[in-house]
Tab-separated table of C-alpha atoms and ligand atoms in Angstrom:
chain	number	residue	atom	x	y	z
A	1	MET	CA	195.182	108.369	-147.214
A	2	ASP	CA	198.582	109.170	-148.662
A	3	ARG	CA	199.743	112.452	-147.208
A	4	ALA	CA	202.907	112.566	-149.274
A	5	VAL	CA	205.061	115.528	-148.483
A	6	ILE	CA	207.961	117.077	-150.299
A	7	PRO	CA	210.982	117.569	-148.050
A	8	ILE	CA	211.953	121.194	-147.936
A	9	ALA	CA	215.242	121.116	-146.106
A	10	GLU	CA	216.995	122.346	-149.234
A	11	HIS	CA	215.124	125.633	-149.009
A	12	ARG	CA	217.077	126.502	-145.911
A	13	THR	CA	220.065	127.295	-148.030
A	14	LEU	CA	218.230	129.752	-150.257
A	15	PRO	CA	218.936	133.478	-149.946
A	16	ILE	CA	216.702	135.541	-147.681
A	17	PRO	CA	213.692	136.874	-149.596
A	18	HIS	CA	214.328	140.393	-150.737
A	19	ALA	CA	210.921	141.166	-152.209
A	20	GLN	CA	208.539	143.588	-150.583
A	21	ALA	CA	205.666	141.852	-148.827
A	22	ARG	CA	202.939	144.030	-150.310
A	23	GLY	CA	202.153	146.211	-153.309
A	24	GLU	CA	204.184	146.371	-156.506
A	25	GLY	CA	207.132	144.027	-156.349
A	26	ALA	CA	205.463	141.673	-153.831
A	27	MET	CA	206.441	138.022	-153.922
A	28	ARG	CA	204.761	136.353	-156.952
A	29	ASP	CA	204.367	132.768	-158.112
A	30	LEU	CA	205.194	131.558	-161.629
A	31	ARG	CA	201.841	132.938	-162.834
A	32	ALA	CA	202.384	136.347	-161.230
A	33	ARG	CA	199.961	135.696	-158.378
A	34	ALA	CA	200.696	137.214	-154.955
A	35	LEU	CA	200.134	135.426	-151.641
A	36	ARG	CA	197.233	137.209	-149.952
A	37	ASP	CA	195.054	134.611	-148.198
A	38	LEU	CA	195.840	131.823	-145.816
A	39	ARG	CA	193.428	129.073	-144.792
A	40	ILE	CA	194.369	127.080	-141.745
A	41	SER	CA	192.743	123.748	-140.931
A	42	VAL	CA	192.671	123.579	-137.140
A	43	THR	CA	191.244	120.056	-136.981
A	44	ASP	CA	190.657	117.257	-139.480
A	45	ARG	CA	187.625	116.060	-137.479
A	46	CYS	CA	184.017	117.000	-138.097
A	47	ASN	CA	180.702	116.064	-136.490
A	48	PHE	CA	178.999	116.063	-139.927
A	49	ARG	CA	179.544	113.495	-142.648
A	50	CYS	CA	178.553	115.615	-145.652
A	51	ILE	CA	178.245	113.288	-148.614
A	52	TYR	CA	180.339	115.578	-150.835
A	53	CYS	CA	183.159	116.104	-148.309
A	54	MET	CA	183.510	113.377	-145.647
A	55	PRO	CA	181.364	110.480	-146.857
A	56	ARG	CA	180.543	108.129	-143.988
A	57	ASP	CA	181.674	104.998	-145.801
A	58	VAL	CA	185.221	106.448	-145.895
A	59	PHE	CA	185.223	108.559	-142.718
A	60	GLY	CA	183.619	105.860	-140.566
A	61	PRO	CA	184.521	104.527	-137.104
A	62	ASP	CA	187.756	102.986	-138.427
A	63	TYR	CA	189.056	106.148	-140.085
A	64	GLU	CA	192.299	107.278	-138.507
A	65	PHE	CA	192.279	110.980	-137.798
A	66	LEU	CA	195.532	112.696	-136.898
A	67	PRO	CA	196.891	112.018	-133.414
A	68	HIS	CA	197.069	115.033	-131.127
A	69	SER	CA	200.865	115.133	-131.305
A	70	GLU	CA	200.743	115.723	-135.078
A	71	ILE	CA	198.344	118.652	-134.898
A	72	LEU	CA	199.781	122.156	-134.853
A	73	THR	CA	199.702	123.758	-131.430
A	74	PHE	CA	198.154	127.217	-131.117
A	75	GLU	CA	201.650	128.667	-130.711
A	76	GLU	CA	202.728	127.006	-133.968
A	77	VAL	CA	199.635	128.280	-135.775
A	78	VAL	CA	200.306	131.828	-134.604
A	79	ARG	CA	203.954	131.558	-135.577
A	80	LEU	CA	203.153	130.405	-139.093
A	81	ALA	CA	200.453	133.043	-139.445
A	82	GLY	CA	203.046	135.682	-138.541
A	83	VAL	CA	205.503	134.352	-141.113
A	84	PHE	CA	202.807	134.387	-143.822
A	85	HIS	CA	201.733	137.880	-142.802
A	86	GLY	CA	205.318	139.004	-143.199
A	87	LEU	CA	205.229	137.672	-146.759
A	88	GLY	CA	202.080	139.566	-147.712
A	89	THR	CA	199.114	137.594	-146.319
A	90	GLU	CA	196.306	139.957	-145.336
A	91	LYS	CA	193.493	137.520	-144.700
A	92	ILE	CA	193.365	134.415	-142.514
A	93	ARG	CA	190.487	131.935	-142.435
A	94	LEU	CA	190.255	129.235	-139.779
A	95	THR	CA	188.601	126.116	-141.084
A	96	GLY	CA	188.787	122.331	-141.004
A	97	GLY	CA	187.200	119.792	-140.451
A	98	GLU	CA	184.919	121.659	-138.122
A	99	PRO	CA	186.953	124.434	-136.458
A	100	LEU	CA	184.556	124.883	-133.550
A	101	LEU	CA	185.390	121.317	-132.484
A	102	ARG	CA	188.958	122.408	-131.731
A	103	LYS	CA	189.192	122.867	-127.981
A	104	GLY	CA	189.984	126.466	-127.057
A	105	ILE	CA	189.297	127.875	-130.532
A	106	ASP	CA	188.316	131.224	-128.983
A	107	ARG	CA	191.751	131.413	-127.386
A	108	LEU	CA	193.424	130.758	-130.737
A	109	VAL	CA	191.427	133.604	-132.266
A	110	ALA	CA	192.510	135.899	-129.427
A	111	MET	CA	196.156	134.882	-129.857
A	112	LEU	CA	196.029	135.533	-133.610
A	113	ARG	CA	194.330	138.874	-133.081
A	114	GLU	CA	196.914	139.962	-130.561
A	115	ALA	CA	199.818	138.904	-132.776
A	116	LEU	CA	198.343	140.311	-136.013
A	117	PRO	CA	196.037	143.231	-135.196
A	118	ALA	CA	195.623	144.311	-138.839
A	119	VAL	CA	194.845	140.962	-140.427
A	120	ASP	CA	191.320	140.149	-141.673
A	121	LEU	CA	190.380	137.173	-139.487
A	122	THR	CA	187.476	134.903	-140.453
A	123	LEU	CA	186.232	131.366	-139.854
A	124	THR	CA	184.102	128.836	-141.738
A	125	THR	CA	181.819	126.554	-139.719
A	126	ASN	CA	178.962	124.124	-140.172
A	127	GLY	CA	177.152	126.201	-137.548
A	128	SER	CA	176.377	123.296	-135.230
A	129	ALA	CA	178.143	124.866	-132.238
A	130	LEU	CA	177.938	128.471	-133.334
A	131	LYS	CA	175.207	129.590	-130.968
A	132	ALA	CA	177.439	128.668	-128.022
A	133	HIS	CA	180.581	130.237	-129.511
A	134	ALA	CA	179.462	133.361	-131.381
A	135	ARG	CA	179.910	135.974	-128.652
A	136	ALA	CA	183.232	134.598	-127.452
A	137	LEU	CA	184.579	134.492	-131.012
A	138	LYS	CA	183.617	138.118	-131.565
A	139	ALA	CA	185.093	139.161	-128.227
A	140	ALA	CA	188.304	137.333	-129.113
A	141	GLY	CA	188.648	139.428	-132.266
A	142	LEU	CA	187.087	137.439	-135.110
A	143	ASP	CA	185.941	139.782	-137.885
A	144	ARG	CA	183.378	137.709	-139.777
A	145	ILE	CA	182.017	134.211	-140.186
A	146	THR	CA	180.861	131.931	-142.990
A	147	VAL	CA	178.284	129.253	-142.227
A	148	SER	CA	177.617	126.235	-144.410
A	149	LEU	CA	173.982	125.274	-144.924
A	150	ASP	CA	172.973	123.108	-147.870
A	151	SER	CA	169.201	123.141	-147.527
A	152	LEU	CA	166.322	124.525	-145.498
A	153	ASP	CA	164.383	121.351	-146.018
A	154	GLU	CA	164.956	119.009	-143.070
A	155	ALA	CA	165.069	115.746	-145.003
A	156	THR	CA	167.366	117.170	-147.682
A	157	PHE	CA	169.720	118.769	-145.160
A	158	GLN	CA	170.010	115.584	-143.138
A	159	LYS	CA	170.615	113.581	-146.280
A	160	MET	CA	173.511	115.914	-147.070
A	161	ASN	CA	175.065	116.175	-143.597
A	162	ASP	CA	174.418	112.471	-142.872
A	163	ALA	CA	174.529	113.194	-139.153
A	164	ASP	CA	170.832	113.817	-138.392
A	165	PHE	CA	171.640	117.452	-137.699
A	166	PRO	CA	168.595	119.753	-137.827
A	167	VAL	CA	168.312	122.926	-139.933
A	168	ALA	CA	166.899	124.937	-137.018
A	169	LYS	CA	170.124	124.680	-134.991
A	170	VAL	CA	172.202	126.052	-137.840
A	171	LEU	CA	169.737	128.906	-138.299
A	172	GLU	CA	170.011	129.656	-134.566
A	173	GLY	CA	173.786	129.746	-134.954
A	174	ILE	CA	173.514	132.200	-137.846
A	175	GLU	CA	171.252	134.485	-135.827
A	176	ALA	CA	173.569	134.310	-132.801
A	177	ALA	CA	176.519	135.230	-135.002
A	178	ALA	CA	174.628	138.174	-136.490
A	179	ALA	CA	173.620	139.361	-133.012
A	180	ALA	CA	177.254	139.108	-131.889
A	181	GLY	CA	178.355	141.379	-134.758
A	182	LEU	CA	180.046	138.763	-136.966
A	183	GLY	CA	178.200	139.899	-140.103
A	184	PRO	CA	177.720	140.258	-142.945
A	185	ILE	CA	177.347	136.495	-142.690
A	186	LYS	CA	177.962	134.378	-145.736
A	187	VAL	CA	175.915	131.206	-146.018
A	188	ASN	CA	177.584	128.564	-148.198
A	189	MET	CA	175.378	126.091	-150.051
A	190	VAL	CA	177.058	123.353	-152.093
A	191	VAL	CA	174.635	122.524	-154.886
A	192	LYS	CA	174.472	118.906	-155.996
A	193	ARG	CA	172.139	118.002	-158.841
A	194	GLY	CA	169.265	115.779	-157.899
A	195	VAL	CA	170.062	116.093	-154.180
A	196	ASN	CA	169.475	119.714	-153.090
A	197	ASP	CA	169.246	121.789	-156.276
A	198	HIS	CA	165.468	122.051	-155.823
A	199	GLN	CA	166.308	124.187	-152.768
A	200	VAL	CA	168.203	126.935	-154.590
A	201	VAL	CA	165.295	129.363	-154.880
A	202	ASP	CA	164.044	128.600	-151.355
A	203	MET	CA	167.475	129.462	-149.925
A	204	ALA	CA	167.540	132.706	-151.897
A	205	ARG	CA	164.019	133.547	-150.724
A	206	HIS	CA	164.759	132.777	-147.079
A	207	PHE	CA	167.843	134.985	-146.818
A	208	ARG	CA	166.688	137.852	-149.066
A	209	GLY	CA	166.452	141.020	-147.027
A	210	SER	CA	168.246	139.476	-144.007
A	211	GLY	CA	171.636	141.051	-144.676
A	212	HIS	CA	173.167	137.552	-144.961
A	213	ILE	CA	174.660	136.566	-148.316
A	214	VAL	CA	173.942	133.105	-149.718
A	215	ARG	CA	176.765	131.750	-151.839
A	216	PHE	CA	175.952	128.873	-154.143
A	217	ILE	CA	179.009	126.656	-154.648
A	218	GLU	CA	179.467	124.272	-157.544
A	219	PHE	CA	180.037	120.723	-156.295
A	220	MET	CA	183.791	120.152	-156.677
A	221	ASP	CA	186.041	117.130	-157.138
A	222	VAL	CA	188.038	117.883	-153.993
A	223	GLY	CA	189.828	114.931	-152.402
A	224	SER	CA	189.459	111.431	-153.808
A	225	THR	CA	186.479	110.056	-151.950
A	226	ASN	CA	183.344	112.015	-152.840
A	227	GLY	CA	182.518	110.184	-156.077
A	228	TRP	CA	182.419	113.412	-158.073
A	229	ARG	CA	180.854	113.366	-161.531
A	230	MET	CA	180.372	116.334	-163.848
A	231	ASP	CA	176.698	115.363	-164.189
A	232	ASP	CA	176.213	116.203	-160.496
A	233	VAL	CA	177.426	119.792	-160.953
A	234	VAL	CA	174.815	122.509	-161.317
A	235	PRO	CA	176.573	125.300	-163.216
A	236	SER	CA	176.401	128.702	-161.521
A	237	ALA	CA	174.827	130.156	-164.676
A	238	GLU	CA	171.853	127.852	-164.089
A	239	VAL	CA	171.653	128.880	-160.421
A	240	VAL	CA	171.619	132.567	-161.356
A	241	TYR	CA	168.974	131.905	-164.002
A	242	ARG	CA	166.729	130.017	-161.577
A	243	VAL	CA	166.972	132.669	-158.836
A	244	SER	CA	166.584	135.501	-161.317
A	245	GLU	CA	163.378	134.016	-162.693
A	246	GLN	CA	161.805	134.563	-159.266
A	247	PHE	CA	163.810	137.536	-158.017
A	248	PRO	CA	165.467	139.527	-160.821
A	249	LEU	CA	169.224	139.995	-160.409
A	250	GLU	CA	171.988	142.126	-161.862
A	251	PRO	CA	175.754	141.559	-161.665
A	252	VAL	CA	177.851	143.571	-159.220
A	253	GLU	CA	181.548	144.446	-159.399
A	254	ALA	CA	183.853	142.284	-157.287
A	255	ASN	CA	184.830	143.790	-153.939
A	256	TYR	CA	188.474	143.138	-154.783
A	257	ARG	CA	190.550	141.414	-157.446
A	258	GLY	CA	190.615	137.671	-156.890
A	259	GLU	CA	187.273	137.502	-155.030
A	260	VAL	CA	186.134	133.902	-155.262
A	261	ALA	CA	182.403	134.520	-155.623
A	262	ASP	CA	180.762	136.381	-158.492
A	263	ARG	CA	178.260	138.803	-156.967
A	264	TRP	CA	174.663	139.336	-158.075
A	265	ARG	CA	172.282	141.840	-156.481
A	266	TYR	CA	168.488	141.792	-156.304
A	267	LEU	CA	166.991	144.558	-158.428
A	268	ASP	CA	164.528	145.368	-155.652
A	269	GLY	CA	167.398	146.206	-153.268
A	270	LYS	CA	166.948	143.206	-150.980
A	271	GLY	CA	170.611	142.275	-150.879
A	272	GLU	CA	172.822	139.994	-152.940
A	273	ILE	CA	173.893	136.426	-153.609
A	274	GLY	CA	177.228	134.999	-154.707
A	275	VAL	CA	178.093	132.098	-156.988
A	276	ILE	CA	181.352	130.170	-156.769
A	277	SER	CA	182.062	128.546	-160.110
A	278	SER	CA	185.229	126.600	-159.499
A	279	VAL	CA	184.204	124.003	-162.093
A	280	THR	CA	182.561	125.957	-164.917
A	281	ARG	CA	184.485	129.230	-164.630
A	282	ALA	CA	187.790	128.459	-162.977
A	283	PHE	CA	189.447	131.345	-161.150
A	284	CYS	CA	192.975	129.938	-160.895
A	285	ALA	CA	194.385	132.981	-162.682
A	286	THR	CA	193.588	135.198	-159.694
A	287	CYS	CA	194.036	132.634	-156.910
A	288	THR	CA	196.097	134.136	-154.088
A	289	ARG	CA	195.355	131.416	-151.516
A	290	ALA	CA	197.629	129.069	-149.605
A	291	ARG	CA	196.477	126.404	-147.170
A	292	ILE	CA	198.015	124.903	-144.056
A	293	SER	CA	196.796	121.438	-143.156
A	294	THR	CA	195.978	120.350	-139.620
A	295	ASP	CA	199.464	118.874	-139.284
A	296	GLY	CA	201.267	121.927	-140.603
A	297	HIS	CA	201.881	121.143	-144.252
A	298	LEU	CA	201.656	123.922	-146.783
A	299	TYR	CA	199.479	123.333	-149.866
A	300	THR	CA	199.436	125.806	-152.722
A	301	CYS	CA	196.196	124.526	-154.301
A	302	LEU	CA	192.935	123.038	-153.012
A	303	PHE	CA	193.428	120.198	-155.477
A	304	ALA	CA	197.063	119.528	-154.598
A	305	GLN	CA	198.545	116.063	-154.342
A	306	ARG	CA	201.580	117.133	-152.306
A	307	GLY	CA	202.313	119.435	-149.380
A	308	TYR	CA	205.416	120.911	-147.795
A	309	ASP	CA	206.209	120.045	-144.203
A	310	LEU	CA	206.458	123.351	-142.336
A	311	LYS	CA	205.737	121.725	-138.987
A	312	GLY	CA	208.791	119.506	-139.494
A	313	LEU	CA	210.919	122.589	-140.046
A	314	MET	CA	209.488	124.312	-136.979
A	315	ARG	CA	209.942	121.300	-134.742
A	316	ALA	CA	213.497	120.871	-136.014
A	317	GLY	CA	214.231	124.316	-134.625
A	318	ALA	CA	214.017	126.520	-137.731
A	319	ALA	CA	213.956	130.245	-137.021
A	320	ASP	CA	211.157	132.437	-138.418
A	321	GLU	CA	213.547	133.707	-141.047
A	322	SER	CA	214.179	130.152	-142.279
A	323	LEU	CA	210.449	129.477	-142.396
A	324	ALA	CA	209.961	132.639	-144.446
A	325	ILE	CA	212.708	131.553	-146.828
A	326	ALA	CA	211.031	128.188	-147.301
A	327	VAL	CA	207.565	129.652	-147.903
A	328	ASP	CA	208.998	132.275	-150.227
A	329	ALA	CA	210.734	129.601	-152.310
A	330	ILE	CA	207.660	127.375	-152.411
A	331	TRP	CA	205.406	130.227	-153.451
A	332	ARG	CA	207.767	131.440	-156.156
A	333	SER	CA	207.757	127.979	-157.732
A	334	ARG	CA	203.941	127.632	-157.558
A	335	ASP	CA	202.389	126.815	-160.916
A	336	ASP	CA	199.039	125.262	-159.886
A	337	ARG	CA	195.938	125.764	-162.032
A	338	TYR	CA	194.045	122.535	-161.536
A	339	SER	CA	190.563	123.880	-162.223
A	340	GLU	CA	191.665	125.358	-165.541
A	341	ILE	CA	193.048	122.067	-166.771
A	342	ARG	CA	190.481	119.718	-165.219
A	343	THR	CA	189.414	116.957	-167.596
A	344	ALA	CA	187.092	113.993	-167.169
A	345	ALA	CA	190.127	111.998	-165.975
A	346	THR	CA	191.692	114.408	-163.434
A	347	PRO	CA	189.140	113.810	-160.634
A	348	ARG	CA	190.517	110.286	-160.318
A	349	GLU	CA	193.986	111.559	-159.414
A	350	PRO	CA	194.846	111.090	-155.720
A	351	LYS	CA	194.299	114.435	-153.997
A	352	VAL	CA	194.351	115.334	-150.321
A	353	GLU	CA	191.014	115.526	-148.530
A	354	MET	CA	189.399	118.904	-147.900
A	355	SER	CA	188.802	118.230	-144.204
A	356	TYR	CA	192.560	117.843	-143.732
A	357	ILE	CA	193.776	120.598	-146.025
A	358	GLY	CA	191.095	123.079	-144.942
A	359	GLY	CA	188.025	124.093	-146.956
E	1	SAM	N1	183.191	122.340	-141.323
E	1	SAM	C1	183.208	123.674	-141.847
E	1	SAM	C2	182.003	123.917	-142.705
E	1	SAM	O1	181.166	123.015	-142.844
E	1	SAM	O2	181.874	125.007	-143.237
E	1	SAM	C3	184.477	124.078	-142.551
E	1	SAM	C4	185.131	123.101	-143.462
E	1	SAM	S1	184.244	122.754	-144.950
E	1	SAM	C5	185.364	121.651	-145.737
E	1	SAM	C6	184.403	124.280	-145.831
E	1	SAM	C7	183.481	124.489	-146.989
E	1	SAM	O3	183.832	123.608	-148.033
E	1	SAM	C8	182.016	124.247	-146.685
E	1	SAM	O4	181.251	125.366	-147.053
E	1	SAM	C9	181.703	123.054	-147.536
E	1	SAM	O5	180.374	123.051	-147.956
E	1	SAM	C10	182.656	123.216	-148.699
E	1	SAM	N2	182.884	121.973	-149.436
E	1	SAM	C11	183.282	120.790	-148.937
E	1	SAM	N3	183.363	119.859	-149.905
E	1	SAM	C12	183.008	120.465	-151.060
E	1	SAM	C13	182.883	120.037	-152.416
E	1	SAM	N4	183.134	118.784	-152.768
E	1	SAM	N5	182.505	120.931	-153.339
E	1	SAM	C14	182.237	122.211	-152.975
E	1	SAM	N6	182.348	122.682	-151.720
E	1	SAM	C15	182.724	121.824	-150.763
């Protein structure tokens, strides 16, 4: 994989950012979007081989994951998180790869919580190790958790995770997280036509009334290896229609501007679902997210082809102020809107993989 990176040494000479971090006058990119959310990939490894994310024929025994020396240390993660918080970031999501595979993840959560008491701290996991980690994560200061689960049907789920991992263990993880107080839990289901779309209504039925929120995600052309085709995408409108036929729904206002999922609530009061329509209803215009890859490169779009080497700056001795200057300059020149300009040809462009950049 080409992890091409733009050198950012020149940013060191830029003037210190003078913008306010939050509110009116906050740092904005070229499309007037603020920097509010940061996703940090804490490992590029995963114990699943989901066909739409880390297909086994690419991420097989010969695949070279990052060596330990290239991965951000916890201290470096906390430092970067602090710099981003200083520039307006209010929400941090730990992801990967599978974040619960990172040794000492509970300690990282505790370190982030101590350094940034006010930040909204969340994590996305495949749930495989959640039962063992849930209480410690909560005690360390994690606010909420999102669990990925693509089907309740054993054969379908195993076909998607390609790691023989059973549904029941993920459900146990979800229940352990709820019991630990990490709710409301969001359950992410990537919908791929002809593979698991027959499970949409079953997922809605299973989690109705549980307090957990299923979010149906359109299959995306992230990375360059998942063989994405538009024909495999089930548009969110179809998902809403199918669920609503069984359990009538009505739209709900977003919790905040820039919320990724569109919310729909059951008319009988049994909770809500979300749909994430990155393909059919792109939300680039309100995207306030930045991503830090496992090896400390900043990406300003999930579909980016290039990152900026913040780890290199840190390890070369840059002070926090210099890091802030660099991030400020990168954000101000951000013009990404991949999902708005996606065409039949764009999925073939070389993009970084989601496991590395952080989902
Ligand atoms: N391992 C963790 C997990 O499974 O949740 C975190 C990383 S994973 C990359 C984060 C999220 O991205 C998951 O909910 C996953 O389903 C979603 N995802 C991965 N590839 C995707 C794709 N091609 N289209 C849509 N969502 C995708």
